[in-house]
Short mmCIF file of C-alpha atoms in Angstrom, two decimals:
data_model
loop_
_atom_site.label_atom_id
_atom_site.label_comp_id
_atom_site.label_asym_id
_atom_site.label_seq_id
_atom_site.Cartn_x
_atom_site.Cartn_y
_atom_site.Cartn_z
CA MET A 1 -18.00 -0.96 5.04
CA THR A 2 -19.86 -4.27 4.78
CA LEU A 3 -17.97 -7.53 5.01
CA THR A 4 -19.26 -8.61 1.59
CA ILE A 5 -17.80 -5.55 -0.14
CA ARG A 6 -14.54 -6.05 1.73
CA ARG A 7 -14.33 -9.70 0.70
CA VAL A 8 -15.05 -8.94 -2.94
CA TYR A 9 -12.46 -6.14 -2.93
CA HIS A 10 -9.72 -8.27 -1.41
CA ILE A 11 -10.37 -11.27 -3.65
CA ALA A 12 -10.48 -9.05 -6.75
CA ALA A 13 -7.24 -7.28 -5.81
CA PHE A 14 -5.46 -10.56 -5.06
CA SER A 15 -6.64 -12.09 -8.36
CA TRP A 16 -5.49 -9.03 -10.28
CA TYR A 17 -2.00 -9.10 -8.79
CA ALA A 18 -1.72 -12.85 -9.32
CA PHE A 19 -2.62 -12.30 -12.99
CA VAL A 20 -0.05 -9.50 -13.39
CA VAL A 21 2.73 -11.43 -11.64
CA LYS A 22 2.03 -14.51 -13.77
CA ASN A 23 2.25 -12.48 -16.99
CA LEU A 24 5.38 -10.67 -15.88
CA ALA A 25 7.16 -13.84 -14.76
CA ALA A 26 6.37 -15.43 -18.13
CA LYS A 27 8.51 -12.75 -19.80
CA ASP A 28 11.61 -14.28 -18.17
CA GLY A 29 11.81 -16.85 -20.94
CA GLU A 30 11.49 -14.34 -23.79
CA GLN A 31 14.20 -12.54 -25.73
CA LEU A 32 14.33 -9.25 -23.82
CA PRO A 33 16.64 -6.24 -24.22
CA PRO A 34 20.17 -6.87 -22.86
CA GLY A 35 20.43 -6.62 -19.09
CA ILE A 36 16.70 -6.61 -18.33
CA PHE A 37 16.48 -10.01 -16.65
CA VAL A 38 20.16 -10.93 -16.48
CA TYR A 39 21.23 -12.17 -13.04
CA GLY A 40 18.27 -12.41 -10.73
CA GLY A 41 15.58 -12.13 -13.38
CA PRO A 42 12.70 -9.91 -12.27
CA TRP A 43 13.64 -10.46 -8.61
CA LYS A 44 16.08 -7.56 -8.64
CA TYR A 45 13.43 -4.96 -9.51
CA LEU A 46 11.59 -3.18 -6.72
CA THR A 47 8.56 -3.01 -8.99
CA PHE A 48 8.33 -6.81 -9.21
CA LEU A 49 9.03 -7.29 -5.51
CA ASN A 50 6.32 -4.75 -4.78
CA LEU A 51 3.82 -6.69 -6.91
CA LEU A 52 4.59 -9.80 -4.85
CA LEU A 53 4.20 -7.75 -1.68
CA GLN A 54 0.79 -6.42 -2.77
CA MET A 55 -0.34 -9.90 -3.83
CA LEU A 56 0.73 -11.34 -0.47
CA PHE A 57 -1.06 -8.61 1.45
CA PHE A 58 -4.34 -8.93 -0.41
CA GLY A 59 -4.11 -12.70 -0.13
CA LEU A 60 -3.77 -12.42 3.65
CA ALA A 61 -6.60 -9.88 3.71
CA ALA A 62 -8.85 -12.28 1.79
CA LEU A 63 -8.02 -15.11 4.22
CA SER A 64 -8.61 -12.82 7.19
CA ASP A 65 -12.09 -12.01 5.85
CA LEU A 66 -12.99 -15.69 6.16
CA GLN A 67 -12.09 -15.87 9.85
CA ALA A 68 -14.79 -16.19 12.46
CA GLY A 69 -14.76 -14.74 15.97
CA ASN A 70 -12.58 -11.88 17.18
CA LYS A 71 -10.44 -11.27 14.13
CA ALA A 72 -8.73 -8.22 15.62
CA GLU A 73 -6.84 -10.47 18.03
CA SER A 74 -5.84 -13.15 15.52
CA THR A 75 -2.24 -13.68 14.43
CA LEU A 76 -3.29 -13.56 10.79
CA ASN A 77 -4.94 -10.19 11.22
CA ARG A 78 -1.97 -8.74 13.08
CA CYS A 79 0.34 -9.91 10.29
CA LYS A 80 -1.99 -8.40 7.71
CA ASP A 81 -2.07 -5.05 9.48
CA LEU A 82 1.71 -5.04 9.89
CA LEU A 83 2.25 -5.90 6.25
CA PHE A 84 -0.06 -3.15 5.02
CA SER A 85 0.97 -0.37 7.38
CA VAL A 86 4.75 -0.84 7.33
CA PHE A 87 5.38 -2.23 3.85
CA ALA A 88 2.50 -2.45 1.37
CA PHE A 89 1.26 1.15 1.63
CA PRO A 90 4.57 3.08 1.91
CA VAL A 91 6.54 0.91 -0.53
CA GLY A 92 3.72 0.63 -3.07
CA THR A 93 3.06 4.36 -3.01
CA PHE A 94 6.80 5.05 -3.26
CA VAL A 95 7.10 2.89 -6.39
CA VAL A 96 4.31 4.80 -8.13
CA ILE A 97 5.54 8.27 -7.18
CA LEU A 98 9.21 7.62 -7.90
CA PHE A 99 8.59 5.91 -11.22
CA TRP A 100 6.38 8.61 -12.70
CA THR A 101 8.52 11.42 -11.31
CA ILE A 102 11.64 10.03 -13.00
CA CYS A 103 9.70 9.24 -16.19
CA ALA A 104 8.49 12.83 -16.36
CA TYR A 105 12.12 13.95 -16.31
CA ASP A 106 13.70 11.26 -18.51
CA ARG A 107 12.14 7.83 -18.87
CA GLU A 108 15.40 6.36 -20.19
CA LEU A 109 16.77 6.60 -16.65
CA VAL A 110 14.29 4.07 -15.31
CA TYR A 111 12.16 2.55 -18.09
CA PRO A 112 13.89 2.71 -21.51
CA ALA A 113 11.69 2.97 -24.60
CA THR A 114 13.07 -0.34 -25.88
CA ILE A 115 11.04 -2.09 -23.18
CA ASP A 116 7.75 -0.98 -24.76
CA THR A 117 8.08 -3.72 -27.37
CA PHE A 118 8.06 -6.39 -24.68
CA PHE A 119 5.80 -4.89 -22.02
CA PRO A 120 2.49 -3.53 -23.35
CA PRO A 121 1.12 -0.28 -21.88
CA TRP A 122 -1.42 -2.11 -19.70
CA MET A 123 1.37 -4.00 -17.97
CA ASN A 124 3.32 -0.80 -17.36
CA HIS A 125 0.29 0.77 -15.70
CA ALA A 126 -0.42 -2.43 -13.78
CA MET A 127 3.08 -2.24 -12.31
CA HIS A 128 3.44 1.51 -11.86
CA THR A 129 -0.01 3.13 -11.71
CA LEU A 130 -2.85 0.92 -10.49
CA VAL A 131 -0.94 0.01 -7.33
CA LEU A 132 -1.86 3.35 -5.77
CA PRO A 133 -5.65 3.22 -6.37
CA PHE A 134 -5.74 -0.29 -4.89
CA LEU A 135 -3.90 0.94 -1.78
CA LEU A 136 -6.13 3.96 -1.35
CA GLY A 137 -9.13 1.70 -1.77
CA GLU A 138 -7.82 -0.50 1.03
CA VAL A 139 -7.57 2.54 3.30
CA VAL A 140 -11.27 3.17 2.70
CA VAL A 141 -12.63 -0.39 2.99
CA GLN A 142 -10.89 -1.43 6.23
CA PRO A 143 -9.08 0.06 9.24
CA HIS A 144 -5.60 -1.12 10.19
CA ILE A 145 -3.81 -1.13 13.53
CA TYR A 146 -0.40 0.50 13.14
CA PRO A 147 2.63 -0.60 15.21
CA GLN A 148 4.78 1.73 17.29
CA THR A 149 6.53 4.14 14.94
CA LYS A 150 10.04 3.22 16.11
CA HIS A 151 9.42 -0.45 15.37
CA ALA A 152 7.97 0.37 11.96
CA LEU A 153 10.97 2.53 11.05
CA GLN A 154 13.38 -0.18 12.17
CA ALA A 155 11.62 -2.69 9.92
CA LEU A 156 11.57 -0.29 6.98
CA GLY A 157 15.24 0.54 7.45
CA GLY A 158 16.21 -3.12 7.59
CA VAL A 159 14.31 -4.02 4.44
CA GLY A 160 15.61 -0.91 2.64
CA ALA A 161 19.22 -1.76 3.53
CA ALA A 162 18.72 -5.36 2.39
CA TYR A 163 17.45 -4.20 -1.01
CA LEU A 164 20.34 -1.76 -1.35
CA PHE A 165 22.85 -4.53 -0.71
CA TRP A 166 21.03 -6.72 -3.22
CA ILE A 167 21.26 -4.23 -6.10
CA ILE A 168 24.91 -3.50 -5.25
CA TRP A 169 25.59 -7.25 -5.33
CA VAL A 170 23.97 -7.47 -8.77
CA TYR A 171 26.18 -4.63 -10.01
CA LEU A 172 29.35 -6.18 -8.59
CA SER A 173 28.42 -9.56 -10.10
CA VAL A 174 27.54 -8.56 -13.68
CA GLY A 175 28.55 -4.89 -13.95
CA ILE A 176 25.02 -3.70 -14.71
CA TRP A 177 22.97 -1.41 -12.50
CA VAL A 178 19.41 -2.54 -11.92
CA TYR A 179 18.30 0.98 -12.88
CA PRO A 180 20.24 3.06 -15.47
CA LEU A 181 19.76 6.10 -13.22
CA LEU A 182 22.22 4.69 -10.66
CA ALA A 183 25.10 4.80 -13.13
CA HIS A 184 25.01 8.62 -12.95
CA PHE A 185 25.84 8.71 -9.23
CA SER A 186 29.15 8.54 -7.40
CA THR A 187 29.45 6.41 -4.28
CA PRO A 188 28.59 9.33 -1.95
CA GLY A 189 25.75 10.21 -4.32
CA LEU A 190 24.35 6.68 -4.09
CA VAL A 191 24.46 6.86 -0.30
CA GLY A 192 22.68 10.21 -0.39
CA LEU A 193 20.08 8.85 -2.82
CA PHE A 194 19.43 5.88 -0.56
CA PHE A 195 18.83 8.06 2.49
CA PHE A 196 16.65 10.44 0.48
CA ASN A 197 14.52 7.56 -0.79
CA MET A 198 14.23 6.09 2.70
CA SER A 199 13.14 9.49 3.99
CA VAL A 200 10.37 9.56 1.39
CA VAL A 201 9.26 6.05 2.35
CA VAL A 202 9.14 7.07 6.02
CA LEU A 203 6.99 10.09 5.15
CA LEU A 204 4.67 7.81 3.18
CA TYR A 205 4.40 5.50 6.18
CA LEU A 206 3.37 8.47 8.31
CA LEU A 207 0.91 9.55 5.61
CA GLY A 208 -0.67 6.10 5.62
CA ASN A 209 -1.04 6.29 9.39
CA LYS A 210 -2.71 9.71 9.12
CA LEU A 211 -5.11 8.53 6.42
CA ASN A 212 -5.98 5.45 8.45
CA SER A 213 -6.72 7.60 11.51
CA HIS A 214 -8.72 10.09 9.44
CA PHE A 215 -11.07 7.48 7.98
CA TRP A 216 -11.22 5.12 10.94
CA SER A 217 -10.40 7.09 14.10
CA LYS A 218 -13.18 5.46 16.12
CA ASP A 219 -12.41 1.92 14.91
CA VAL A 220 -8.65 2.31 15.35
CA THR A 221 -9.10 3.65 18.86
CA SER A 222 -11.30 0.73 19.82
CA GLY A 223 -9.21 -1.80 17.87
CA GLY A 224 -12.26 -2.81 15.86
CA HIS A 225 -12.16 -4.54 12.50
#
């Protein structure tokens, strides 16, 4: 894949996410349905955090494209690869799959119909659909060096636990679950749900590694970028 195409792709993806985040953050000052942005604003939603994650990754990727010399050995490139392999791909894919799976069963559990008045359809798809095509596109346009699996799983587990504590803190502070679905679970059920979700994220990490190796086996082996 030529460097020009890669540069255009990364800049376009970064610009798109910056546009979406800006529009979503602007909603914080509007009259939204009760509980939507109370305590923590959009920062308590995995969807919003994922948008920031994707924007950060594509921003780093765009900066990395401008580097001269042996980019594979640069600190920036290592950070970019780590961010994509361990967080951006598995978390972004998880958000898309989980959201549409729950919506297919009962959208009120995760995205109540009352929200449609405030978030137009394009914004819903920007948050919950287009993330996946952008990630798959990244797999195709550039190889990534994956870390040792045990280190990746430790990082994923730490971030997952931190987010779990955050949404529990929000509930204990204002008595509202970030997602209506969580109100249907007992304490053991919430623990089980957390471990199930983390298992899915781990599988998605492994999937990303397999896809990366499938498309770029020669480059990954040689460490080329």
